[in-house]
PDB file of C-alpha atoms and ligand atoms in Angstrom:
ATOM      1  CA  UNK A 264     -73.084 -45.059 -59.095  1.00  0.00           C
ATOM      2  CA  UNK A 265     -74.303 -48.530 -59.751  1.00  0.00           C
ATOM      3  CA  UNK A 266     -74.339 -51.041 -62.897  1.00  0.00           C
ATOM      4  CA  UNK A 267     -77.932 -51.137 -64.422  1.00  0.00           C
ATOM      5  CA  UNK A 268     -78.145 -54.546 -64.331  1.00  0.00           C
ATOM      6  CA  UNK A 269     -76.985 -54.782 -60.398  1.00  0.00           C
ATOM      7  CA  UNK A 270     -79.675 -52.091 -59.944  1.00  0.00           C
ATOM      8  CA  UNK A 271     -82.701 -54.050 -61.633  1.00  0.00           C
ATOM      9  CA  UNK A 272     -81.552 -56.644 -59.359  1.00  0.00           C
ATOM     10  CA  UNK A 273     -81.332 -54.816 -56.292  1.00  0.00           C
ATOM     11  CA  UNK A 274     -85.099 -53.873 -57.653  1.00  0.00           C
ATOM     12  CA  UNK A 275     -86.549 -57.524 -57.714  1.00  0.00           C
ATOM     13  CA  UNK A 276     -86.354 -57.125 -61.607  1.00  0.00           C
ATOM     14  CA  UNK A 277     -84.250 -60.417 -61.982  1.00  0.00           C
ATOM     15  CA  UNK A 278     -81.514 -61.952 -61.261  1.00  0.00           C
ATOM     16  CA  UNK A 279     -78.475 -59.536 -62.563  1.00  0.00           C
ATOM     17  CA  UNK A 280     -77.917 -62.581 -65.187  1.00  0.00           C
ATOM     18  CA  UNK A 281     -81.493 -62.249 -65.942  1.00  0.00           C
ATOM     19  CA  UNK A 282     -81.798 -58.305 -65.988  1.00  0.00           C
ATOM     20  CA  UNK A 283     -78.635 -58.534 -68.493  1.00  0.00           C
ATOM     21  CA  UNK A 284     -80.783 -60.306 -71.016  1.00  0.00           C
ATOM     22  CA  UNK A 285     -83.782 -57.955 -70.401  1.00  0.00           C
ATOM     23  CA  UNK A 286     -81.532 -54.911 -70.819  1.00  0.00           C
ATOM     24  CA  UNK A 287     -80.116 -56.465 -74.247  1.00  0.00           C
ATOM     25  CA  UNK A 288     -84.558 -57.132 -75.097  1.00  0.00           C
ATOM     26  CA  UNK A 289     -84.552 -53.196 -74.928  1.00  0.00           C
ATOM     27  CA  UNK A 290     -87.275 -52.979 -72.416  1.00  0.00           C
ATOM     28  CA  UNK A 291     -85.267 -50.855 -70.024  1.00  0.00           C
ATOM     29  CA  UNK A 292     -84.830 -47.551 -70.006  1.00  0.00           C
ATOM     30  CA  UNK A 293     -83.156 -44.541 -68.006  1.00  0.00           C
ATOM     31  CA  UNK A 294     -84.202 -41.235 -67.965  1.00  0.00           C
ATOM     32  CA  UNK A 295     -86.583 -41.874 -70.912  1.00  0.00           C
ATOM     33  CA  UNK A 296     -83.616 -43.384 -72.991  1.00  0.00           C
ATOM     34  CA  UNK A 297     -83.817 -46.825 -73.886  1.00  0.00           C
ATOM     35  CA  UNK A 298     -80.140 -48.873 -73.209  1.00  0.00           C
ATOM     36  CA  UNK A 299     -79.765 -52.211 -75.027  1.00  0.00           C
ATOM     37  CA  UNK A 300     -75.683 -52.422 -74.252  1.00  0.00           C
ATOM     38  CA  UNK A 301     -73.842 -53.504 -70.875  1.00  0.00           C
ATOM     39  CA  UNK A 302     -71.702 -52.000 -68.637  1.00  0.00           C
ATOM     40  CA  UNK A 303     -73.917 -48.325 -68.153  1.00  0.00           C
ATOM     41  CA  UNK A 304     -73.669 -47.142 -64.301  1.00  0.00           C
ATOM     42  CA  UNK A 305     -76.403 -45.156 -62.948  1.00  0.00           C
ATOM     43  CA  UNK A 306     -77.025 -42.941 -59.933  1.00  0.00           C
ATOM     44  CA  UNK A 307     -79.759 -44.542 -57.490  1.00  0.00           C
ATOM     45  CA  UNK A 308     -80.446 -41.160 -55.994  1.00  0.00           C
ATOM     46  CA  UNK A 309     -81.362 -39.212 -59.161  1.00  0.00           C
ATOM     47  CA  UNK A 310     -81.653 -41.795 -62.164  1.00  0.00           C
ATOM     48  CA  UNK A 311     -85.357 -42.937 -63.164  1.00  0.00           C
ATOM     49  CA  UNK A 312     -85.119 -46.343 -64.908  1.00  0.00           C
ATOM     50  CA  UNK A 313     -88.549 -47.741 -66.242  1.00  0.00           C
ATOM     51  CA  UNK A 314     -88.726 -51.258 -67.347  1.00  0.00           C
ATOM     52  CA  UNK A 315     -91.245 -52.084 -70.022  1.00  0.00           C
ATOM     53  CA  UNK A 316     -92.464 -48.505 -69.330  1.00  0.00           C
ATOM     54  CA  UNK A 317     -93.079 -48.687 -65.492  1.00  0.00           C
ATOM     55  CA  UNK A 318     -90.618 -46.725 -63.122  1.00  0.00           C
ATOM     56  CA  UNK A 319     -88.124 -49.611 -60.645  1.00  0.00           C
ATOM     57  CA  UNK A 320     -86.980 -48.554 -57.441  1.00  0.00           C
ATOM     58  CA  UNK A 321     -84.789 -50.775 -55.071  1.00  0.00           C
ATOM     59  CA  UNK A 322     -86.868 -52.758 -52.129  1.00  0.00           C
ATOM     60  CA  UNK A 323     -86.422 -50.852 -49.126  1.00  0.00           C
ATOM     61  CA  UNK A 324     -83.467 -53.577 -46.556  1.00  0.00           C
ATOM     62  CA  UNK A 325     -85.997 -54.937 -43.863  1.00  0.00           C
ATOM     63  CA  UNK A 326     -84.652 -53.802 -40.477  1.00  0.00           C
ATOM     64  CA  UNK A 327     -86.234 -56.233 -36.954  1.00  0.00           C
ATOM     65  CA  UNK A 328     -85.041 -54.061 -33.573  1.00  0.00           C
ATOM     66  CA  UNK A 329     -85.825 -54.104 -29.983  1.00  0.00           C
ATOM     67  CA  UNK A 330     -85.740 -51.246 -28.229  1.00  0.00           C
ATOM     68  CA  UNK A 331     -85.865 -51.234 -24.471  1.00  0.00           C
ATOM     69  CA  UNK A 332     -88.236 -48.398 -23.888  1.00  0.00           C
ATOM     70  CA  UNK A 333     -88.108 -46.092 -21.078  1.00  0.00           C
ATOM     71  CA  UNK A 334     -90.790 -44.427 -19.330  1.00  0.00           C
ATOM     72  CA  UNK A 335     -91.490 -41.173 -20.884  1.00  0.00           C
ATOM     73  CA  UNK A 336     -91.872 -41.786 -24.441  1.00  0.00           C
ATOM     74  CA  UNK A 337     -94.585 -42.268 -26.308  1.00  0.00           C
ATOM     75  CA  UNK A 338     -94.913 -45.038 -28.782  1.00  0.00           C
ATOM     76  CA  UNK A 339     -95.655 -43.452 -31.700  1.00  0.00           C
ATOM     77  CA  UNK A 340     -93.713 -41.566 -35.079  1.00  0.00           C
ATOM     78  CA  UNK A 341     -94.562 -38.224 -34.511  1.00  0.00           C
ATOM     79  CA  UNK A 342     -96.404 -36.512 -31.211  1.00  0.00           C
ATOM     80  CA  UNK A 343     -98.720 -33.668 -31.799  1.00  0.00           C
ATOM     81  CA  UNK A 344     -98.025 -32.747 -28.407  1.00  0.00           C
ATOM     82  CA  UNK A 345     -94.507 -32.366 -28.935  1.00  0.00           C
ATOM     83  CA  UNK A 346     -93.536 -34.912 -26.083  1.00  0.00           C
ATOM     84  CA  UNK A 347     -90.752 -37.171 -26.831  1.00  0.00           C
ATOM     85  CA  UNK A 348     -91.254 -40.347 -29.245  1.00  0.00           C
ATOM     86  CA  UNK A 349     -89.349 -43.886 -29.227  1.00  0.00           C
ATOM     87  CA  UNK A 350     -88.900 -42.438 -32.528  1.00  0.00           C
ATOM     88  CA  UNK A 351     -85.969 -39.980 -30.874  1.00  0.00           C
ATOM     89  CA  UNK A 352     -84.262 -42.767 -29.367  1.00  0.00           C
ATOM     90  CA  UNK A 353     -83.275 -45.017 -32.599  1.00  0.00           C
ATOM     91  CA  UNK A 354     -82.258 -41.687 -34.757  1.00  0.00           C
ATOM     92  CA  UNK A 355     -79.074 -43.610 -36.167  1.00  0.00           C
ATOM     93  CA  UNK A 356     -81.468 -45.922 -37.932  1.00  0.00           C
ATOM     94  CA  UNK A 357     -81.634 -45.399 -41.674  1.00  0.00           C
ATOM     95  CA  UNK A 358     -84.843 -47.143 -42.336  1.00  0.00           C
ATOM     96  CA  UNK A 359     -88.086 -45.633 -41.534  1.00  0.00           C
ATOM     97  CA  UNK A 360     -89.097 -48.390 -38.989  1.00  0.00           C
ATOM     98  CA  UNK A 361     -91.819 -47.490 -36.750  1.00  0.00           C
ATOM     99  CA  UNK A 362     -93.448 -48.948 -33.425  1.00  0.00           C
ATOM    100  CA  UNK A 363     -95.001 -52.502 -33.598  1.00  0.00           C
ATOM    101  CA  UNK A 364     -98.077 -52.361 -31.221  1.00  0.00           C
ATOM    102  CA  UNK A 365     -98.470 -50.069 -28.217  1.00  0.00           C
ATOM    103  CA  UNK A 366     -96.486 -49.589 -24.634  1.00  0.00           C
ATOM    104  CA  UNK A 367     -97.931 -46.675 -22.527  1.00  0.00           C
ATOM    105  CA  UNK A 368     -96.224 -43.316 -22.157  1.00  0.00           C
ATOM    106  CA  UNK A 369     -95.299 -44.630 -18.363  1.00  0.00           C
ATOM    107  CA  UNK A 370     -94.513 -48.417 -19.529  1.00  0.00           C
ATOM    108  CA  UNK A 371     -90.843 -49.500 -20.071  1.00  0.00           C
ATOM    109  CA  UNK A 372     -89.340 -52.495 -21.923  1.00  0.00           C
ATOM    110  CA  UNK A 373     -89.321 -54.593 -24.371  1.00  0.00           C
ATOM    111  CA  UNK A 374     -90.645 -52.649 -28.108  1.00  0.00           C
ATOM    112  CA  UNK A 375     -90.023 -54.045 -31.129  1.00  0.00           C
ATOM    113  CA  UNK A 376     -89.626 -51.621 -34.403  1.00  0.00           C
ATOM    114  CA  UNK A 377     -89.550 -52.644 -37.535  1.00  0.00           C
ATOM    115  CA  UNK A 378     -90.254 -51.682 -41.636  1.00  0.00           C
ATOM    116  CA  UNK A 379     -91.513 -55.016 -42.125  1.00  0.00           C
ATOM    117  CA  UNK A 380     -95.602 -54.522 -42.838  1.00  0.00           C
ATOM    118  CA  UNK A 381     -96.536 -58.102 -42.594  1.00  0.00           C
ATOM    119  CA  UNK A 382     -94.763 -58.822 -39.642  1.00  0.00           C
ATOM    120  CA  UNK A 383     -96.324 -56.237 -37.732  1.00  0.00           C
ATOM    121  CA  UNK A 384    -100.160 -57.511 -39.093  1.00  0.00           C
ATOM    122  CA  UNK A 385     -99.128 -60.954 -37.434  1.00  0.00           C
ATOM    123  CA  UNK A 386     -97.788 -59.624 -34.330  1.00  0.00           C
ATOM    124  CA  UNK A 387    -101.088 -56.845 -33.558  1.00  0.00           C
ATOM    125  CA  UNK A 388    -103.465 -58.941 -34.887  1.00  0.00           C
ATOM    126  CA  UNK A 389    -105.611 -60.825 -32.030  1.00  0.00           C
ATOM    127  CA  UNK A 390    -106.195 -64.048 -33.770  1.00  0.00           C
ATOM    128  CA  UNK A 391    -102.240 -64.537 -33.006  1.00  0.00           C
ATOM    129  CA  UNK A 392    -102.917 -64.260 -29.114  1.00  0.00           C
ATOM    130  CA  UNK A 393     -99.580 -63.191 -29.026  1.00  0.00           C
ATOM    131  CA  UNK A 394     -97.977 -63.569 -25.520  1.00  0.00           C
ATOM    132  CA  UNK A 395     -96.480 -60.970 -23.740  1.00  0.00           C
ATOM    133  CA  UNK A 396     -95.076 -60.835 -19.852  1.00  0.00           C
ATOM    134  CA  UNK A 397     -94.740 -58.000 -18.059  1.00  0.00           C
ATOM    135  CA  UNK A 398     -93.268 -56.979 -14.318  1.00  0.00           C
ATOM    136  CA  UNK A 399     -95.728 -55.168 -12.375  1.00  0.00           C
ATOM    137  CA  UNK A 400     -94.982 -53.448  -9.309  1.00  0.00           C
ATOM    138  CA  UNK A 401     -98.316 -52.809  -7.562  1.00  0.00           C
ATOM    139  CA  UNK A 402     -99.530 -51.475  -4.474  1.00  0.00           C
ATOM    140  CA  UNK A 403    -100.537 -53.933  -1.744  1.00  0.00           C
ATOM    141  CA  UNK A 404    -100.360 -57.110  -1.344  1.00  0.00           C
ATOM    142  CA  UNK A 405    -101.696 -60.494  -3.427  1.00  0.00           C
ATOM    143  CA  UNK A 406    -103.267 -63.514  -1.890  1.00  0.00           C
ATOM    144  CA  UNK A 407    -104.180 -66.187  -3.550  1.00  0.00           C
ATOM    145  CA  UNK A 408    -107.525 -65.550  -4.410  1.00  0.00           C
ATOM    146  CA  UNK A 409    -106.178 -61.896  -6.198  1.00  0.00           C
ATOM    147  CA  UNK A 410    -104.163 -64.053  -8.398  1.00  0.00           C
ATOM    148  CA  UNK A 411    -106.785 -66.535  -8.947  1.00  0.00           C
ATOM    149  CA  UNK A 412    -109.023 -63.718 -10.004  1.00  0.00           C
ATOM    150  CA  UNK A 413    -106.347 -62.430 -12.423  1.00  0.00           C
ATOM    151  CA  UNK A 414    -105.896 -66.079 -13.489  1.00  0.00           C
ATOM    152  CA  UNK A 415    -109.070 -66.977 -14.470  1.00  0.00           C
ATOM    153  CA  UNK A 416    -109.841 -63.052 -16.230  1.00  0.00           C
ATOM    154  CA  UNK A 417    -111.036 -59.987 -15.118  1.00  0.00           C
ATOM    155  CA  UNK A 418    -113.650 -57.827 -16.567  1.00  0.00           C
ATOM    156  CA  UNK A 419    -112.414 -54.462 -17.901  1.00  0.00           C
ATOM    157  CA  UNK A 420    -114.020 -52.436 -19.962  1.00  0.00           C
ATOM    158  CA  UNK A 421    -117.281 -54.885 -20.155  1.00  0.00           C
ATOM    159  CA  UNK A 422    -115.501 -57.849 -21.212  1.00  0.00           C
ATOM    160  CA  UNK A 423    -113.589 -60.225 -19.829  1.00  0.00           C
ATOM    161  CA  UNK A 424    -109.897 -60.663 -19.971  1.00  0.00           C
ATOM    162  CA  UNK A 425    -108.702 -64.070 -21.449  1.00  0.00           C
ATOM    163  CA  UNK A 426    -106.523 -66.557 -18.966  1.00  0.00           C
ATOM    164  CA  UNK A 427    -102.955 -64.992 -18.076  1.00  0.00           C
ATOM    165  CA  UNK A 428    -100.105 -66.659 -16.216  1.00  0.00           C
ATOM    166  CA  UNK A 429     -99.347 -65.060 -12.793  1.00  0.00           C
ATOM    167  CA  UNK A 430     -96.553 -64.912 -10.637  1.00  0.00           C
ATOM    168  CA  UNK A 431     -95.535 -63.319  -7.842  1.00  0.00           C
ATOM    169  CA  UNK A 432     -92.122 -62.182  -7.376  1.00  0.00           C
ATOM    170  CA  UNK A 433     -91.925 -60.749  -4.112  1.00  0.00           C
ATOM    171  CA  UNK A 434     -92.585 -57.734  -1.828  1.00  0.00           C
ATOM    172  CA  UNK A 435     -90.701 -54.246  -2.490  1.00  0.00           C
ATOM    173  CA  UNK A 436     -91.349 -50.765  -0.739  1.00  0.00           C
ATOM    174  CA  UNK A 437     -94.602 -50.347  -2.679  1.00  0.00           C
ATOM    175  CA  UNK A 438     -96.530 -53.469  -2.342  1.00  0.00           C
ATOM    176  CA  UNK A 439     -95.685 -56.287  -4.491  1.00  0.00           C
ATOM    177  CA  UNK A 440     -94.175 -57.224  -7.812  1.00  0.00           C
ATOM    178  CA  UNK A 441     -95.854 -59.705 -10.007  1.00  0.00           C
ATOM    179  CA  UNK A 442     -95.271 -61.188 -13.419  1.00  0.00           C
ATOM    180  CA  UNK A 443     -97.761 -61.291 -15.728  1.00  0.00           C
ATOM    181  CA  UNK A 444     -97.958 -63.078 -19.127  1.00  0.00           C
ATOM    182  CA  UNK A 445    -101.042 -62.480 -21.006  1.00  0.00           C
ATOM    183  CA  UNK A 446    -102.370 -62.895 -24.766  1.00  0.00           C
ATOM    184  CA  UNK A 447    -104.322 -60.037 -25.847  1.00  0.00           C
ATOM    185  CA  UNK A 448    -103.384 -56.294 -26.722  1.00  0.00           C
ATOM    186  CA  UNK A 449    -105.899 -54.176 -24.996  1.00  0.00           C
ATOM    187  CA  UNK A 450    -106.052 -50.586 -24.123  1.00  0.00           C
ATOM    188  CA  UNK A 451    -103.764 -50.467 -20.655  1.00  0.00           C
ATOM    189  CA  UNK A 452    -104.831 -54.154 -20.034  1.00  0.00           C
ATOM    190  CA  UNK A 453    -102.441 -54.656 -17.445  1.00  0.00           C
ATOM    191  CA  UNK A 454    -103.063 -51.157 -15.551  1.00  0.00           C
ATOM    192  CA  UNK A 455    -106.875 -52.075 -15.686  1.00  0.00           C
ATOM    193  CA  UNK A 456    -106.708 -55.576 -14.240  1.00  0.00           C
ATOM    194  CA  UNK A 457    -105.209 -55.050 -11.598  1.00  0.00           C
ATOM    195  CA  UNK A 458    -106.991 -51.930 -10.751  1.00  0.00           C
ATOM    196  CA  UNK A 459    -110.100 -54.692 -11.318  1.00  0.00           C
ATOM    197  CA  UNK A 460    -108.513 -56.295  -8.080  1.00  0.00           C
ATOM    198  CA  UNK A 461    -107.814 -53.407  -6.125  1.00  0.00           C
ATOM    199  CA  UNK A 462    -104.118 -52.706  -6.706  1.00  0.00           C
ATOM    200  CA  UNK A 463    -102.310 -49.318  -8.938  1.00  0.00           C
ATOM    201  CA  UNK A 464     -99.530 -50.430 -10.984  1.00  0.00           C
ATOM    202  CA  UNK A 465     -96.499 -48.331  -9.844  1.00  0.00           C
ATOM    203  CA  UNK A 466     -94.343 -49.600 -12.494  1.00  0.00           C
ATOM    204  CA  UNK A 467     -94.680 -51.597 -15.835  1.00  0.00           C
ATOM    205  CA  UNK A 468     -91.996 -53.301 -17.988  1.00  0.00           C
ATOM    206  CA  UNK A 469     -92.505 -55.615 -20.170  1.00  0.00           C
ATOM    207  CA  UNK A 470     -90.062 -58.582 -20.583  1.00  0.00           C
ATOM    208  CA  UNK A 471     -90.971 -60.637 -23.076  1.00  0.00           C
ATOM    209  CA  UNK A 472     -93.267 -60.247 -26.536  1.00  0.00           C
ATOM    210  CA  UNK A 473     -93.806 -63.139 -29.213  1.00  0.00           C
ATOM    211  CA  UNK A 474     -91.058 -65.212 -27.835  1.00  0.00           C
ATOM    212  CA  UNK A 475     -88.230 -63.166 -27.707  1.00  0.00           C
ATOM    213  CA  UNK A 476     -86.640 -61.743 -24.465  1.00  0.00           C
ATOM    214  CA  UNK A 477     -85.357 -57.997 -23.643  1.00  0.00           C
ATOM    215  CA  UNK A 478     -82.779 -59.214 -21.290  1.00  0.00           C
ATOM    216  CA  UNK A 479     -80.273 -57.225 -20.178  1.00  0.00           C
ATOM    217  CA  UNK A 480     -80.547 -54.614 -22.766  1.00  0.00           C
ATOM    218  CA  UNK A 481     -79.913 -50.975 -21.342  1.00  0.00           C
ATOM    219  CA  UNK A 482     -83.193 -48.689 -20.747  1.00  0.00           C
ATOM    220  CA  UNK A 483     -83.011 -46.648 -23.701  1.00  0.00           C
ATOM    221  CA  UNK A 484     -80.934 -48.675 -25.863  1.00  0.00           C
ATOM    222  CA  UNK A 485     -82.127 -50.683 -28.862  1.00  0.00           C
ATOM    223  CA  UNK A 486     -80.415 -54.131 -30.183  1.00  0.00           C
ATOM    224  CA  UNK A 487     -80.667 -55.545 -34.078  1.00  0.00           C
ATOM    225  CA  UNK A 488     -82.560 -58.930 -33.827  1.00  0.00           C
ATOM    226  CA  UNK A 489     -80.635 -62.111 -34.770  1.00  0.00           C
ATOM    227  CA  UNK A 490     -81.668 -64.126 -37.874  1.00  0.00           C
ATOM    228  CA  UNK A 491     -83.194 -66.992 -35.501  1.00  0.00           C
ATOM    229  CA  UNK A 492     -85.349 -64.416 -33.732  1.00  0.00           C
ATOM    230  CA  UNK A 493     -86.535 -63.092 -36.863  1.00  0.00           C
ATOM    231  CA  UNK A 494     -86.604 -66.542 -38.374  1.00  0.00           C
ATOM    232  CA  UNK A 495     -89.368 -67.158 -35.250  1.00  0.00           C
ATOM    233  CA  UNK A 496     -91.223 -64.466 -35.841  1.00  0.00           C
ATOM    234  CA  UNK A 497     -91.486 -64.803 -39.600  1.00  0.00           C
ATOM    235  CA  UNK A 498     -93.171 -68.485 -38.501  1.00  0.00           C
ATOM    236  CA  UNK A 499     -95.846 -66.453 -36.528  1.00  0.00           C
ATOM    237  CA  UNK A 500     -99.453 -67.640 -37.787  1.00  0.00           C
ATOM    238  CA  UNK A 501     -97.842 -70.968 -39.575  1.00  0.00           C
ATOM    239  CA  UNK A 502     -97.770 -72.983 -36.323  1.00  0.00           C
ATOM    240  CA  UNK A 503     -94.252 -73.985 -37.460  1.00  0.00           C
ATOM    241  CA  UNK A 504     -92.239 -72.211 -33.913  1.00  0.00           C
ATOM    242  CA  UNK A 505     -90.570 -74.981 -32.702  1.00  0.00           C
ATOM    243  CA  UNK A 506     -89.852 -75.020 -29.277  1.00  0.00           C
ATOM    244  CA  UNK A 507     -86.245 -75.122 -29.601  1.00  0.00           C
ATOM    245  CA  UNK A 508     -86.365 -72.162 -31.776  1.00  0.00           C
ATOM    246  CA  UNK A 509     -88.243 -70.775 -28.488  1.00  0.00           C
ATOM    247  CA  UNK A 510     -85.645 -71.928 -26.788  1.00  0.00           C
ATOM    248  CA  UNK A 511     -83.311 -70.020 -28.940  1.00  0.00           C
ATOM    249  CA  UNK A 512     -84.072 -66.990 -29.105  1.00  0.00           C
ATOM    250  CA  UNK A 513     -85.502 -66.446 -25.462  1.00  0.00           C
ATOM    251  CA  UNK A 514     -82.449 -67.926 -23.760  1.00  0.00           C
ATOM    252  CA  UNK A 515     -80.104 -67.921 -26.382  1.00  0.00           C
ATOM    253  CA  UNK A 516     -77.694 -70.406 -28.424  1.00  0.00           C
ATOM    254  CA  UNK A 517     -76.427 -72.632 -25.575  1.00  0.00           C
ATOM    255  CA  UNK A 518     -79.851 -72.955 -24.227  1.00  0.00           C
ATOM    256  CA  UNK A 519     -81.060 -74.227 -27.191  1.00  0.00           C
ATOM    257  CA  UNK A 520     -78.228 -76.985 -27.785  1.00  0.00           C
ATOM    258  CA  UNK A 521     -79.562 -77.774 -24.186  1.00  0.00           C
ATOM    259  CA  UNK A 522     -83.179 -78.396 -25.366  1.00  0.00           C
ATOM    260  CA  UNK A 523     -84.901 -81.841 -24.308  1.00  0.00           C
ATOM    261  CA  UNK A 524     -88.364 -82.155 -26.293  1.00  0.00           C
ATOM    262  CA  UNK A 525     -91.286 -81.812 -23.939  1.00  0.00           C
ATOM    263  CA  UNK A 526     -91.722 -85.486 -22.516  1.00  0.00           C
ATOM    264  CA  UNK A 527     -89.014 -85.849 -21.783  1.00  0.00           C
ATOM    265  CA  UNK A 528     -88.572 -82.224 -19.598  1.00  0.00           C
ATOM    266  CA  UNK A 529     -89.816 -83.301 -16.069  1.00  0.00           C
ATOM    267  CA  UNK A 530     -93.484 -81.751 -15.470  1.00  0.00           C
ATOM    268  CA  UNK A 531     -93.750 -78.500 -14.690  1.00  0.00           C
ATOM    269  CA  UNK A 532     -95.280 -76.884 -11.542  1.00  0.00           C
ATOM    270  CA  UNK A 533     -97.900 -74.450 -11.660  1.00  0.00           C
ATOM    271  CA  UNK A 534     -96.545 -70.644 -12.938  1.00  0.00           C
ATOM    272  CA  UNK A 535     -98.649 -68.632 -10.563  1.00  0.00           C
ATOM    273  CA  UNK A 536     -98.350 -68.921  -6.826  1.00  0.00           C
ATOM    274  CA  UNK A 537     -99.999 -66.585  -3.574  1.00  0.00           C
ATOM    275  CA  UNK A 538     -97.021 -67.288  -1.403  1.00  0.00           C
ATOM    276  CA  UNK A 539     -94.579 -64.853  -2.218  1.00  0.00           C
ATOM    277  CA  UNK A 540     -92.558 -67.312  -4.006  1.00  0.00           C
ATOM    278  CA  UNK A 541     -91.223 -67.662  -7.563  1.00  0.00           C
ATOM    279  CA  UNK A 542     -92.546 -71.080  -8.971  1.00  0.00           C
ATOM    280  CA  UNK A 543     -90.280 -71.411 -11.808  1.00  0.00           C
TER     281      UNK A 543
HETATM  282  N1  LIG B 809    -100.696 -53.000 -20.375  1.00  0.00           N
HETATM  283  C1  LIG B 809    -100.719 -51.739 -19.889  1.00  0.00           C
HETATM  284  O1  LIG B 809    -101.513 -51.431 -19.017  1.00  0.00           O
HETATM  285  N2  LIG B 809     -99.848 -50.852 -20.383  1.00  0.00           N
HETATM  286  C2  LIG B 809     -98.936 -51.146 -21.334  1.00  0.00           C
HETATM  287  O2  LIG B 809     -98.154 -50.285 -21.752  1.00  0.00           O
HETATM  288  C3  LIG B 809     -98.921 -52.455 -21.827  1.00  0.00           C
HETATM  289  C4  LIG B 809     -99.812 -53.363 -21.325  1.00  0.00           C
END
């Protein structure tokens, strides 16, 4: 049970100082009875309370999650084919939240879920060019011309892929494992690039989206977002991310105490590298 006028607040009505004075106006009503005096407690599970005629409800909390994503799920609410969903694997979530974007059924990493509508329209759509990295463990080896090809774009699909940051990380077992950061969102991009140049991606995780960083989060295990990360993301499509709030929420709190503006950072060398060798 709840006090109407904390309710109509709760709502967006007004302020509860304000939703006092519109109870006492008699424009509010509950269950079809109209209440002028203070002090009546409703139930926000059964009650229907109308102001000026028109049913209030309270605004659903806004809940901002990673999740790091194993393989074997598929990013979606419900599966018609009765495979597992991320869905399963953030159960103790009140909210409805739901997937924003796509990661494969064989992709891990870094998924962000959330209720918030707008968010999710700035982080899909591709006027953002949202950047994303992802490790790639490939077959083969890369020279330098491979990641110069990846570098420049690829064509998949019958168009090409925009410039991505490449790096190699080293050799494993397979072939080779490679970072890749790039800005669009399409179909299996990074499965179809690098079959472009030859190679099958073995493994996929993605590391990084919009700025923030999955870290050491446990496969399978999901992590509220802090207020600066969703304080970044909220900036998405303003051009207002400063890069200490980059800083921030990629590398966390001491990091960004840490932060030197960009002249005076010494220059950086170039991300992407045939040799083997990390270049960062
Ligand atoms: N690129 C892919 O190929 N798969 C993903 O899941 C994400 C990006």
């Amino acid at each position: 049970m709840v006090r109407l006028q904390k309710y109509l607040a709760d709502c967006g009505v007004a302020s509860r100082r304000g939703s006092e004075e519109i109870i006492k106006s008699g424009r509010v009503a509950v269950g079809g009875e109209t209440v002028t005096e203070m002090g009546v407690k409703i139930d926000e599970e059964s009650d229907v309370v109308t102001v000026d005629g028109v049913r209030v409800r309270p605004r659903s909390k806004l809940v901002y999650i990673m999740l790091n994503k194993p393989a074997g799920f598929v990013t979606t609410v419900s599966d018609d084919k009765e495979r597992d969903t991320v869905m399963d694997l953030v159960s103790d979530i009140q909210e409805r939240i739901y997937p924003v974007g796509r990661l494969d059924y064989d992709t891990e990493g870094l998924l962000l879920m959330t209720n918030d509508g707008d968010l999710t329209y700035k982080i899909t759509h591709p006027k953002n060019n949202i950047e994303k990295t992802y490790v790639a463990e490939v077959t083969g080896s890369i020279d330098m011309s491979t990641i110069t090809r990846l570098h420049r774009g690829v064509v998949i699909d019958g168009v090409r892929t925009s410039p991505a940051e490449v790096t190699v990380i080293g050799a494993t077992q397979l072939g080779t494992k490679i970072e890749i950061t790039i800005h669009e969102g399409r179909n299996r991009q990074v499965r179809k690039m690098f079959e472009a140049v030859g190679c099958i991606v073995k493994r996929l995780k993605r590391t990084r989206e919009a700025g923030l960083t999955l870290g050491h989060l446990p496969l399978g295990k999901w992590r509220r977002l802090s207020e600066s990360e969703v304080n970044m993301l909220k900036k998405i499509g303003t051009g207002k991310v400063s890069s200490k709030e980059k800083s921030r929420s990629m590398y966390g709190e001491k990091a960004a105490k840490q932060h030197r503006p960009a002249e005076r950072r010494p220059k950086k060398k170039p991300r992407y590298s045939g040799n083997g060798i990390k270049n960062k």
